[in-house]
Coordinates of N, CA and C and ligand atoms in Angstrom, one line a residue:
Chain A
M1 N 4.7 -62.7 -16.8 CA 6.2 -61.6 -15.7 C 6.3 -63.3 -14.8
S2 N 5.0 -63.6 -14.5 CA 4.8 -64.0 -12.9 C 5.7 -65.7 -13.8
E3 N 5.7 -65.6 -14.6 CA 6.7 -66.6 -14.8 C 8.0 -66.9 -15.0
E4 N 8.5 -65.4 -15.7 CA 9.7 -64.7 -15.4 C 10.0 -64.8 -13.8
K5 N 9.5 -64.4 -12.9 CA 10.0 -64.1 -11.3 C 10.4 -65.4 -10.9
K6 N 8.8 -66.6 -11.5 CA 9.9 -67.7 -10.7 C 10.2 -68.1 -11.3
N7 N 10.5 -68.4 -12.3 CA 12.6 -68.5 -12.9 C 13.7 -68.4 -12.3
H8 N 12.8 -66.5 -11.5 CA 14.3 -65.8 -11.6 C 14.3 -67.2 -9.5
H9 N 13.2 -67.0 -9.1 CA 13.7 -67.1 -7.6 C 14.6 -68.7 -7.7
E10 N 13.9 -69.7 -8.5 CA 14.4 -70.9 -8.8 C 15.5 -71.0 -9.3
D11 N 15.8 -69.9 -9.2 CA 17.7 -70.0 -10.2 C 18.3 -69.8 -8.9
D12 N 19.4 -70.6 -8.4 CA 19.6 -69.4 -7.4 C 21.2 -68.9 -7.3
T13 N 21.0 -68.3 -9.3 CA 22.3 -67.4 -8.9 C 22.4 -66.2 -7.8
D14 N 23.7 -65.9 -7.4 CA 22.9 -64.5 -6.7 C 23.0 -63.1 -7.7
M15 N 23.5 -63.4 -8.2 CA 24.2 -61.7 -10.2 C 22.7 -62.0 -9.9
I16 N 21.1 -62.4 -10.8 CA 20.4 -62.6 -10.9 C 19.6 -62.3 -9.9
K17 N 19.6 -62.8 -8.7 CA 18.3 -62.3 -7.3 C 18.7 -60.4 -7.3
L18 N 20.6 -60.1 -7.7 CA 20.5 -59.2 -7.4 C 19.9 -58.3 -8.4
I19 N 19.7 -58.5 -9.7 CA 18.9 -57.5 -10.6 C 17.2 -57.5 -10.5
D20 N 17.1 -58.9 -9.8 CA 15.4 -59.0 -9.8 C 15.5 -57.8 -8.5
N21 N 16.0 -57.6 -8.4 CA 15.8 -56.5 -7.2 C 15.8 -54.9 -7.7
L22 N 17.2 -54.8 -8.6 CA 16.4 -53.4 -9.3 C 16.1 -53.3 -10.3
N23 N 15.1 -52.9 -9.7 CA 13.9 -52.8 -10.9 C 14.1 -51.1 -10.7
R24 N 14.5 -50.5 -11.4 CA 15.0 -48.7 -11.9 C 13.9 -48.3 -12.1
K25 N 13.1 -48.5 -12.8 CA 12.1 -47.7 -13.4 C 11.3 -47.1 -11.9
D26 N 10.6 -48.1 -11.7 CA 10.2 -48.1 -9.8 C 10.3 -47.4 -9.5
D27 N 12.2 -47.6 -9.0 CA 12.9 -47.1 -7.8 C 12.3 -45.2 -7.7
V28 N 13.4 -45.1 -9.6 CA 13.1 -43.6 -9.7 C 11.6 -42.8 -9.9
H29 N 10.4 -43.6 -9.6 CA 9.4 -42.5 -10.1 C 9.2 -43.0 -8.6
L30 N 9.4 -44.1 -7.4 CA 9.0 -44.1 -5.7 C 9.4 -42.8 -5.0
N31 N 11.4 -42.5 -6.2 CA 11.8 -41.0 -4.9 C 10.7 -39.9 -5.6
R32 N 10.9 -40.2 -6.9 CA 10.2 -38.4 -7.2 C 8.9 -38.3 -6.2
R33 N 8.1 -39.9 -6.4 CA 6.8 -39.4 -5.6 C 7.1 -38.5 -4.2
A34 N 8.1 -40.4 -3.6 CA 7.7 -39.2 -2.5 C 8.5 -37.6 -2.1
F35 N 9.6 -37.4 -3.2 CA 9.8 -36.2 -3.1 C 8.6 -34.8 -3.2
L36 N 7.7 -35.4 -4.2 CA 7.0 -34.8 -3.6 C 6.2 -33.9 -3.4
K37 N 6.1 -35.1 -2.7 CA 4.8 -35.7 -2.4 C 5.3 -35.0 0.2
A38 N 6.8 -34.6 0.0 CA 7.3 -34.1 0.8 C 7.2 -32.5 0.7
S39 N 7.5 -32.2 -0.7 CA 7.6 -30.8 -1.2 C 6.3 -29.9 -0.9
F40 N 5.1 -31.1 -1.8 CA 3.6 -30.6 -1.1 C 4.0 -30.0 0.0
G41 N 3.9 -30.7 0.6 CA 3.6 -30.9 2.6 C 3.5 -29.8 3.0
A42 N 5.4 -28.9 2.6 CA 6.4 -28.2 2.7 C 5.6 -27.1 1.9
T43 N 5.3 -26.9 1.4 CA 4.1 -26.0 0.6 C 3.4 -25.3 1.4
V44 N 2.1 -26.6 1.8 CA 1.2 -26.5 2.3 C 1.1 -25.6 3.8
A45 N 2.8 -26.5 4.8 CA 2.9 -26.1 5.9 C 3.2 -24.1 6.0
I46 N 4.5 -24.5 5.3 CA 4.7 -22.6 5.1 C 3.0 -21.7 5.2
G47 N 2.9 -22.4 3.9 CA 1.5 -21.5 3.2 C 0.1 -21.7 4.0
L48 N 0.1 -21.9 5.5 CA -0.7 -21.8 6.7 C 0.0 -21.3 7.7
A49 N 1.5 -21.5 7.9 CA 2.5 -21.1 8.6 C 1.2 -19.5 9.2
T50 N 1.2 -18.8 7.9 CA 1.3 -17.3 7.4 C -0.8 -16.7 8.6
T51 N -1.3 -17.5 8.5 CA -2.6 -17.4 8.9 C -2.4 -16.7 10.8
P52 N -1.4 -17.0 11.7 CA -1.4 -16.3 12.6 C -1.3 -15.4 12.5
F53 N 0.1 -15.4 11.3 CA -0.1 -14.0 11.5 C -1.2 -12.7 11.4
G54 N -1.7 -13.5 10.3 CA -2.8 -12.3 10.1 C -3.3 -12.5 11.6
I55 N -3.9 -13.5 11.9 CA -4.9 -13.6 13.3 C -4.5 -12.3 14.0
F56 N -3.2 -12.4 14.4 CA -2.1 -12.6 15.3 C -2.6 -10.2 15.3
T57 N -3.1 -10.0 13.7 CA -2.1 -8.6 13.4 C -4.3 -8.4 13.6
F58 N -4.7 -8.9 13.0 CA -5.8 -8.7 13.8 C -6.6 -7.9 14.9
L59 N -6.3 -9.2 16.1 CA -6.4 -8.7 17.3 C -6.2 -7.7 17.8
R60 N -4.5 -7.4 17.0 CA -3.7 -6.4 18.3 C -4.7 -5.0 17.9
D61 N -5.0 -5.2 16.2 CA -6.3 -4.2 15.3 C -7.4 -3.9 16.3
E62 N -8.1 -4.6 16.5 CA -9.1 -4.6 17.4 C -9.1 -4.4 19.1
N63 N -7.3 -4.4 19.4 CA -7.7 -4.2 20.6 C -7.5 -2.8 20.7
G64 N -6.8 -2.1 19.6 CA -7.2 -0.6 19.8 C -5.8 0.4 20.3
E65 N -4.8 -0.1 20.3 CA -3.4 0.2 20.1 C -3.1 1.7 19.5
V66 N -3.7 1.9 18.2 CA -3.7 2.5 17.6 C -4.5 3.6 18.2
K67 N -4.7 5.4 19.1 CA -5.2 5.7 19.7 C -5.1 7.1 19.0
R68 N -6.2 8.2 20.0 CA -5.4 9.4 20.0 C -5.6 10.3 21.1
V69 N -4.3 10.9 21.1 CA -3.4 10.9 22.7 C -3.4 12.7 22.3
E70 N -4.2 13.1 23.4 CA -2.9 14.7 23.7 C -2.2 15.0 24.0
V71 N -1.0 15.8 22.9 CA 0.1 15.6 24.2 C 0.6 17.1 24.5
T72 N 0.3 17.7 23.2 CA 0.5 19.7 24.4 C -0.2 20.0 23.6
D73 N 0.1 21.2 24.4 CA -0.1 22.8 23.4 C 1.1 23.3 23.3
V74 N 0.4 23.9 21.6 CA 1.6 24.3 20.2 C 2.0 25.6 21.1
N75 N 1.9 26.2 21.9 CA 2.1 27.6 23.0 C 3.3 26.8 24.1
D76 N 3.0 26.1 24.6 CA 3.6 25.3 25.2 C 4.7 24.8 25.2
L77 N 5.3 24.7 23.7 CA 6.9 24.1 23.5 C 7.8 25.1 22.3
A78 N 8.2 25.5 23.0 CA 8.7 26.7 21.7 C 10.0 26.1 20.7
I79 N 9.8 26.8 19.9 CA 10.6 26.1 18.7 C 12.4 25.5 19.1
G80 N 12.4 24.7 18.6 CA 13.8 24.1 19.2 C 14.4 23.3 20.4
E81 N 12.4 23.1 21.2 CA 12.5 22.9 22.8 C 11.9 21.1 22.0
S82 N 12.4 19.9 23.1 CA 11.4 18.7 23.0 C 10.8 18.5 24.3
R83 N 9.9 17.5 24.5 CA 9.5 16.7 25.6 C 9.3 15.2 25.5
N84 N 9.0 15.1 25.8 CA 8.6 13.6 26.6 C 7.1 13.4 26.8
F85 N 6.5 12.3 26.3 CA 5.5 12.0 26.5 C 5.1 10.4 26.0
N86 N 4.1 10.2 26.3 CA 3.9 8.4 26.5 C 2.9 7.9 25.6
Y87 N 3.1 7.4 24.9 CA 2.5 6.9 23.4 C 2.6 5.4 22.5
P88 N 2.1 4.3 21.9 CA 0.5 4.5 22.1 C 0.3 3.8 23.7
T89 N 0.7 3.0 24.7 CA 0.4 2.8 25.7 C 1.1 3.9 26.5
K90 N 1.0 3.0 28.2 CA 1.3 4.4 28.8 C 3.2 4.0 29.1
T91 N 3.1 3.3 28.9 CA 4.0 2.9 28.7 C 5.5 2.9 28.2
E92 N 5.3 3.2 27.1 CA 5.7 3.4 26.0 C 6.0 5.0 25.8
P93 N 7.4 5.2 25.9 CA 8.3 6.1 26.2 C 8.5 7.7 24.4
A94 N 7.9 8.1 24.6 CA 8.3 9.6 22.7 C 8.5 10.4 23.2
I95 N 8.9 10.7 22.0 CA 9.6 12.5 22.1 C 9.0 13.3 20.7
L96 N 8.5 14.4 21.6 CA 8.0 15.5 20.2 C 8.9 17.2 20.8
V97 N 9.7 16.9 19.1 CA 10.1 17.8 19.3 C 10.1 18.7 17.5
R98 N 9.9 20.1 18.6 CA 9.6 21.1 17.6 C 10.9 21.2 16.5
T99 N 11.0 21.8 16.0 CA 12.5 21.7 14.7 C 12.5 23.6 14.6
P100 N 13.6 23.5 14.5 CA 14.0 24.9 14.1 C 13.0 25.4 12.8
E101 N 13.2 24.2 11.3 CA 11.2 25.0 10.7 C 10.5 25.0 11.2
D102 N 10.0 25.1 13.0 CA 8.8 25.2 12.8 C 8.2 23.8 13.2
K103 N 8.7 22.0 12.8 CA 7.6 21.5 12.6 C 7.5 20.3 13.6
F104 N 6.2 20.3 14.0 CA 6.4 19.3 14.9 C 6.8 17.7 14.4
V105 N 7.7 16.8 15.3 CA 8.0 15.5 15.1 C 7.9 14.8 15.9
A106 N 7.3 13.8 16.1 CA 7.5 12.8 17.7 C 7.8 11.3 17.1
Y107 N 8.7 10.8 17.8 CA 9.1 9.2 17.5 C 8.8 8.6 18.6
N108 N 9.2 7.1 18.9 CA 8.9 6.2 19.4 C 11.3 6.9 20.7
N109 N 10.8 7.0 21.9 CA 11.9 7.6 22.3 C 12.5 5.9 22.4
K110 N 12.6 5.5 22.1 CA 13.7 4.2 22.1 C 14.9 3.5 21.4
C111 N 16.2 4.2 21.2 CA 17.2 3.3 20.8 C 16.8 1.9 19.8
T112 N 16.7 2.7 18.6 CA 17.2 1.1 17.9 C 18.1 0.1 18.0
H113 N 18.7 0.7 19.1 CA 20.2 -0.4 19.2 C 19.8 -1.3 20.2
L114 N 19.5 -0.6 21.8 CA 19.7 -1.3 22.5 C 18.6 0.0 23.5
Q115 N 17.9 0.6 22.4 CA 17.1 0.5 23.7 C 17.1 2.0 24.7
C116 N 18.1 2.4 24.5 CA 18.2 4.2 25.3 C 17.3 4.5 25.3
P117 N 16.7 5.5 26.6 CA 16.0 6.9 25.6 C 17.0 8.0 25.1
V118 N 16.1 8.7 24.2 CA 17.3 10.0 23.1 C 17.0 11.2 23.4
F119 N 18.1 11.9 23.3 CA 17.6 13.4 23.4 C 17.7 14.2 22.4
Y120 N 16.9 15.3 22.2 CA 16.8 16.2 21.2 C 18.3 16.7 21.3
E121 N 18.9 17.0 20.6 CA 20.4 17.9 20.6 C 19.9 19.5 19.5
H122 N 19.4 20.3 20.5 CA 19.3 21.4 20.0 C 20.7 21.8 18.9
K123 N 21.8 21.9 19.2 CA 22.8 22.5 18.8 C 22.8 22.0 17.4
E124 N 23.1 20.5 17.3 CA 23.5 20.3 16.4 C 21.9 20.0 15.6
N125 N 20.9 19.7 16.0 CA 19.3 19.7 15.0 C 19.7 18.2 15.0
V126 N 20.3 17.3 16.1 CA 19.9 15.6 16.2 C 19.5 15.2 17.4
L127 N 18.7 14.1 17.1 CA 18.6 13.2 18.1 C 19.6 12.5 18.6
L128 N 19.9 12.4 19.7 CA 21.0 11.9 20.0 C 21.3 10.3 21.0
C129 N 21.5 9.7 21.1 CA 21.5 8.7 21.8 C 23.0 8.8 23.1
P130 N 22.6 8.9 23.9 CA 24.1 9.1 25.2 C 25.0 7.5 24.8
C131 N 23.8 6.3 24.8 CA 24.8 5.3 25.7 C 25.8 4.7 24.4
H132 N 25.8 4.9 23.1 CA 27.2 4.6 22.6 C 26.9 4.9 21.3
K133 N 26.1 7.1 21.3 CA 27.2 7.5 20.5 C 26.0 7.5 19.7
G134 N 24.9 6.8 19.0 CA 23.7 7.1 18.1 C 23.2 8.4 17.7
Y135 N 22.8 8.3 17.0 CA 22.4 9.5 16.1 C 21.5 9.8 14.8
F136 N 20.1 10.2 14.9 CA 18.4 9.5 14.2 C 19.4 11.4 13.9
N137 N 18.7 10.9 12.3 CA 18.0 12.7 12.0 C 16.7 13.1 12.5
V138 N 16.5 14.2 13.0 CA 14.9 14.5 13.5 C 14.1 14.3 12.4
D139 N 14.1 14.4 11.0 CA 13.0 15.4 10.5 C 12.7 13.8 9.8
S140 N 13.8 12.8 9.7 CA 13.0 12.3 9.3 C 13.2 10.5 10.4
G141 N 13.8 10.7 11.3 CA 13.8 10.0 12.6 C 15.0 8.0 12.1
Q142 N 16.1 8.8 10.8 CA 16.6 7.9 10.5 C 18.0 7.9 10.9
P143 N 18.7 6.4 10.9 CA 19.7 6.1 11.9 C 20.8 7.1 11.2
M144 N 22.0 8.3 11.6 CA 22.9 8.8 10.8 C 24.4 8.9 11.5
A145 N 24.4 7.9 12.2 CA 25.5 7.3 13.1 C 26.0 6.7 14.3
G146 N 26.9 6.3 14.6 CA 26.5 4.6 15.3 C 26.0 4.1 15.4
P147 N 25.7 2.8 16.5 CA 25.3 1.4 16.2 C 24.2 1.2 15.5
P148 N 23.1 2.5 15.6 CA 21.8 2.1 15.2 C 21.7 1.9 13.4
Q149 N 20.7 0.4 13.3 CA 20.5 0.8 11.8 C 19.2 0.8 11.7
R150 N 18.6 1.1 12.7 CA 17.0 0.7 11.7 C 16.3 2.0 12.3
E151 N 15.3 2.9 11.7 CA 15.1 4.4 12.4 C 14.1 3.9 13.3
L152 N 13.7 4.8 14.1 CA 13.3 5.4 15.1 C 12.0 5.7 14.9
P153 N 10.0 4.8 15.2 CA 9.0 4.2 14.8 C 8.9 5.5 15.0
K154 N 8.2 6.1 13.8 CA 7.0 8.0 14.2 C 6.0 7.9 14.4
I155 N 5.5 8.5 15.5 CA 4.4 8.4 15.8 C 3.4 9.8 14.6
L156 N 3.0 9.8 14.5 CA 1.7 10.7 13.8 C 1.1 11.4 14.1
L157 N 1.6 13.3 13.6 CA 0.9 13.5 14.7 C -0.1 14.5 14.3
E158 N -1.0 15.6 14.8 CA -2.1 16.3 14.1 C -2.3 17.0 14.6
I159 N -2.1 18.5 14.0 CA -3.0 19.1 15.1 C -3.4 20.4 14.9
K160 N -4.4 20.2 16.0 CA -6.1 21.0 15.7 C -6.1 22.5 17.0
D161 N -6.6 22.6 16.1 CA -6.6 24.0 17.0 C -5.7 23.8 18.7
G162 N -4.9 24.4 17.7 CA -3.7 24.8 18.8 C -2.6 23.8 19.6
K163 N -2.8 22.6 19.3 CA -3.2 21.5 19.9 C -1.8 20.6 19.3
V164 N -1.3 19.8 20.3 CA -1.2 18.5 18.9 C -1.3 17.1 19.7
F165 N -1.5 16.3 18.8 CA -2.3 14.8 19.4 C -0.9 14.3 17.7
A166 N -1.3 13.2 19.1 CA -0.8 12.0 18.0 C -1.2 10.9 17.8
V167 N -1.8 10.4 16.5 CA -3.2 9.5 16.2 C -2.9 8.6 15.6
G168 N -1.2 7.9 16.2 CA -0.9 6.6 14.7 C 0.5 6.3 15.3
R169 N 1.5 5.1 15.0 CA 2.6 4.9 14.8 C 2.6 4.4 13.7
E170 N 4.2 4.6 13.0 CA 4.9 3.6 11.9 C 5.7 3.1 12.1
V171 N 5.9 2.1 12.9 CA 7.9 1.3 13.1 C 8.4 1.2 11.9
R172 N 8.3 1.0 10.8 CA 8.8 0.8 9.6 C 8.2 3.0 8.8
H173 N 9.4 3.1 8.3 CA 9.2 4.3 7.7 C 10.3 4.2 6.6
G174 N 10.0 5.4 6.2 CA 10.9 6.1 5.1 C 11.8 5.3 3.9
Chain B
M1 N 4.8 -28.9 -22.6 CA 5.0 -30.0 -21.8 C 3.8 -30.4 -21.1
D2 N 3.5 -32.2 -20.4 CA 2.4 -32.0 -20.3 C 2.3 -31.6 -18.8
K3 N 0.8 -31.9 -18.8 CA 0.1 -31.1 -17.2 C 0.7 -32.3 -16.5
K4 N 1.1 -33.1 -16.5 CA 1.3 -33.9 -15.6 C 3.0 -33.2 -14.9
R5 N 3.9 -33.1 -15.7 CA 5.0 -32.2 -15.4 C 4.7 -30.5 -15.1
I6 N 3.5 -29.6 -16.1 CA 3.6 -28.5 -15.1 C 2.8 -28.5 -14.0
A7 N 2.4 -29.1 -13.4 CA 1.5 -29.8 -12.3 C 2.6 -30.0 -11.2
F8 N 4.0 -30.7 -12.0 CA 4.4 -31.5 -11.2 C 5.4 -29.8 -10.7
L9 N 6.1 -29.3 -11.8 CA 6.2 -28.1 -11.6 C 6.4 -27.0 -10.4
S10 N 5.4 -26.6 -10.9 CA 4.6 -25.5 -10.1 C 4.2 -25.5 -8.9
I11 N 4.2 -26.5 -8.4 CA 4.3 -26.6 -6.6 C 5.6 -26.5 -5.9
F12 N 7.5 -26.4 -6.9 CA 7.5 -25.8 -6.3 C 7.8 -24.6 -6.6
L13 N 7.0 -24.1 -7.9 CA 7.0 -22.6 -7.9 C 5.9 -22.1 -6.1
F14 N 4.5 -22.8 -6.1 CA 4.4 -22.6 -4.6 C 4.6 -22.4 -4.1
L15 N 5.5 -23.4 -3.6 CA 6.7 -23.8 -2.5 C 7.0 -22.2 -1.9
A16 N 7.9 -22.0 -3.1 CA 9.3 -20.4 -3.4 C 7.3 -19.3 -2.7
V17 N 6.9 -19.1 -3.5 CA 6.2 -18.4 -3.0 C 5.4 -18.5 -2.0
N18 N 5.5 -19.4 -1.1 CA 4.7 -19.1 0.7 C 5.5 -19.6 1.4
V19 N 7.4 -18.9 0.3 CA 8.4 -18.7 1.3 C 8.1 -17.9 1.4
V20 N 8.2 -17.0 0.5 CA 8.7 -16.1 0.6 C 7.0 -14.8 1.0
A21 N 6.0 -15.5 0.8 CA 5.1 -15.0 1.5 C 5.7 -15.1 3.5
L22 N 5.2 -16.2 3.6 CA 5.9 -16.5 5.1 C 6.6 -15.1 5.4
S23 N 7.9 -14.7 5.0 CA 8.9 -14.0 5.2 C 8.5 -12.3 5.2
N24 N 7.4 -12.2 4.4 CA 6.7 -11.4 4.7 C 5.7 -11.1 5.4
A25 N 4.9 -12.6 5.9 CA 4.1 -11.9 7.2 C 4.6 -12.0 8.2
I26 N 6.0 -11.9 8.4 CA 6.7 -12.8 9.8 C 7.6 -11.1 9.3
E27 N 7.8 -10.1 8.9 CA 8.8 -8.7 8.8 C 7.0 -7.7 9.2
G28 N 6.3 -8.1 8.2 CA 5.1 -6.8 8.1 C 4.3 -7.1 10.0
Y29 N 4.8 -8.2 10.4 CA 3.6 -8.7 12.1 C 5.1 -7.8 12.7
Y30 N 6.2 -8.1 13.0 CA 7.1 -7.8 13.8 C 6.8 -5.5 13.2
G31 N 6.8 -5.3 11.9 CA 6.8 -4.1 11.8 C 5.8 -3.2 12.1
Q32 N 4.8 -4.1 12.6 CA 4.1 -3.1 12.4 C 2.8 -2.6 11.0
E33 N 3.1 -3.6 10.0 CA 2.5 -3.5 8.8 C 1.8 -4.5 8.2
D34 N 0.2 -3.4 8.9 CA -0.8 -4.2 9.0 C -1.1 -4.9 7.1
E35 N -1.3 -3.9 6.2 CA -1.3 -4.3 4.8 C -0.5 -5.5 4.1
R36 N 0.7 -5.6 4.9 CA 1.9 -6.7 4.0 C 1.3 -7.8 4.8
V37 N 0.9 -7.9 6.3 CA 0.9 -9.2 6.6 C -0.7 -9.7 5.6
Y38 N -2.4 -8.8 5.5 CA -2.8 -9.0 5.7 C -2.6 -9.9 3.7
G39 N -1.8 -9.1 3.5 CA -1.5 -9.8 1.6 C -0.9 -11.0 2.1
A40 N -0.2 -10.9 2.6 CA 1.3 -12.6 2.6 C 0.0 -13.1 3.1
V41 N -0.5 -12.9 4.2 CA -1.9 -14.4 4.3 C -2.4 -15.3 2.8
I42 N -3.3 -13.7 2.5 CA -4.2 -13.5 1.4 C -3.7 -14.2 0.7
V43 N -1.8 -14.1 -0.1 CA -1.2 -14.6 -1.3 C -0.9 -16.5 -0.8
A44 N -0.4 -16.6 0.3 CA -0.1 -18.0 0.5 C -1.6 -18.8 0.7
L45 N -2.2 -18.7 1.5 CA -3.5 -19.5 1.2 C -3.5 -19.0 -0.2
I46 N -3.4 -18.5 -1.0 CA -4.2 -18.7 -2.3 C -3.2 -20.1 -3.1
S47 N -1.9 -20.0 -3.0 CA -1.0 -20.4 -3.9 C -1.1 -21.7 -2.9
T48 N -1.6 -21.8 -1.4 CA -1.3 -23.2 -1.1 C -2.9 -23.9 -1.9
G49 N -3.9 -23.2 -2.1 CA -5.0 -24.3 -2.2 C -4.6 -24.7 -3.9
L50 N -3.6 -23.4 -4.6 CA -3.1 -24.0 -6.1 C -2.4 -25.0 -5.7
A51 N -2.0 -25.3 -4.6 CA -0.5 -26.3 -4.8 C -1.3 -27.2 -4.8
T52 N -2.7 -27.7 -4.1 CA -3.3 -28.4 -3.7 C -3.8 -29.5 -4.4
T53 N -4.7 -27.8 -5.9 CA -5.2 -28.5 -7.4 C -3.3 -29.4 -7.8
A54 N -2.7 -28.4 -8.2 CA -1.3 -29.5 -8.5 C -1.5 -30.6 -8.2
F55 N -1.7 -30.5 -7.1 CA -1.1 -31.9 -6.5 C -2.4 -33.2 -7.1
F56 N -3.0 -32.8 -6.9 CA -3.9 -33.5 -7.1 C -4.1 -33.7 -9.5
I57 N -3.6 -33.1 -9.2 CA -3.4 -33.6 -10.6 C -2.6 -33.8 -11.1
W58 N -1.4 -33.7 -10.5 CA 0.1 -34.5 -10.8 C -0.6 -36.2 -9.9
K59 N -1.4 -36.1 -8.7 CA -1.5 -37.4 -8.3 C -2.4 -38.1 -9.5
G60 N -3.1 -37.9 -9.6 CA -4.4 -38.3 -10.7 C -4.0 -38.5 -11.9
T61 N -2.8 -38.1 -11.7 CA -2.4 -39.0 -13.9 C -1.7 -38.8 -13.6
T62 N -0.5 -40.1 -12.0 CA 0.4 -40.6 -11.8 C -0.6 -42.4 -12.0
K63 N -0.1 -43.0 -12.8 CA 0.0 -44.6 -12.9 C -1.0 -44.7 -13.3
Ligands
FES1 S1 21.4 2.0 22.9 FE1 21.5 4.4 21.3 S2 23.3 3.6 20.4 FE2 23.7 1.6 22.0

C-alpha cells in the first residue's frame, strides 16, 4: 500500500492526486461517526436537562406550599354565594363558591387569560371574568367562552366539623 | 441486524425518548404535576444510561 501511495505522490498528474484524496469509504465512515457522536451528546444533554426540574419540584414540595387552611364556616356562606380568600400563600387570591346544588368549590381567582380576578355570577351560575368576558364553568373550572383557554386551578376542599378547609391545589385537572 | 447497527439506531430512539421526557418534565413542572415530573426524570435518566451503553457498544465494535 505504501508503495502505491508513493507512486501516486511521485506522479505529477493532477487527476491522480484528486483520486487519492477521495478515500470514499473513510469519508462516509467519519461522517457517520461524527453524526452519531453529536446525536449521543444531544441525548445525554437532553436527558440530564430533566434533572433540574425534578430537583426544583422536590424543593418546592419541601417548602410545604401545599398546606391546610381554614376558609370559612359552612353557615357563613349561603347557597349561591361566593367569597374570596387567599391560598396557598397569603398573596394568592382564590374564590370559594357554594353552588346552587349546595356543593363547595374553590378556584384560583386569576383568570387564565390575563390574570384578572373572576367573579361568581349567581344568576347564570358561572364564573365571569369581566376583563374580556371570559366564562368558566363553576363545577369544573373549565373555560366555556371568551379568550381563556385553560381551566382555573382548582383548590381542593375538605369540609369538617362545619368548616371549610383548603387542603391543596391542582393546576391542571379535569 | 448486527449488534452495532442496533446500538447505532437505538441511540436515536433514546434521543426521541429524552425529548418527550424533557417536554413532560417541563409541562409537569409548570402544571405543578409532581408525579409527571418525577416520572419524566426517571425515564430520562434510564434512557440516558441505556444510550451510553449503546454508544460504547457501538464504539467498541467500530474499527
Ligand atoms: S383576563 Fe379574563 S378574559 Fe381576559
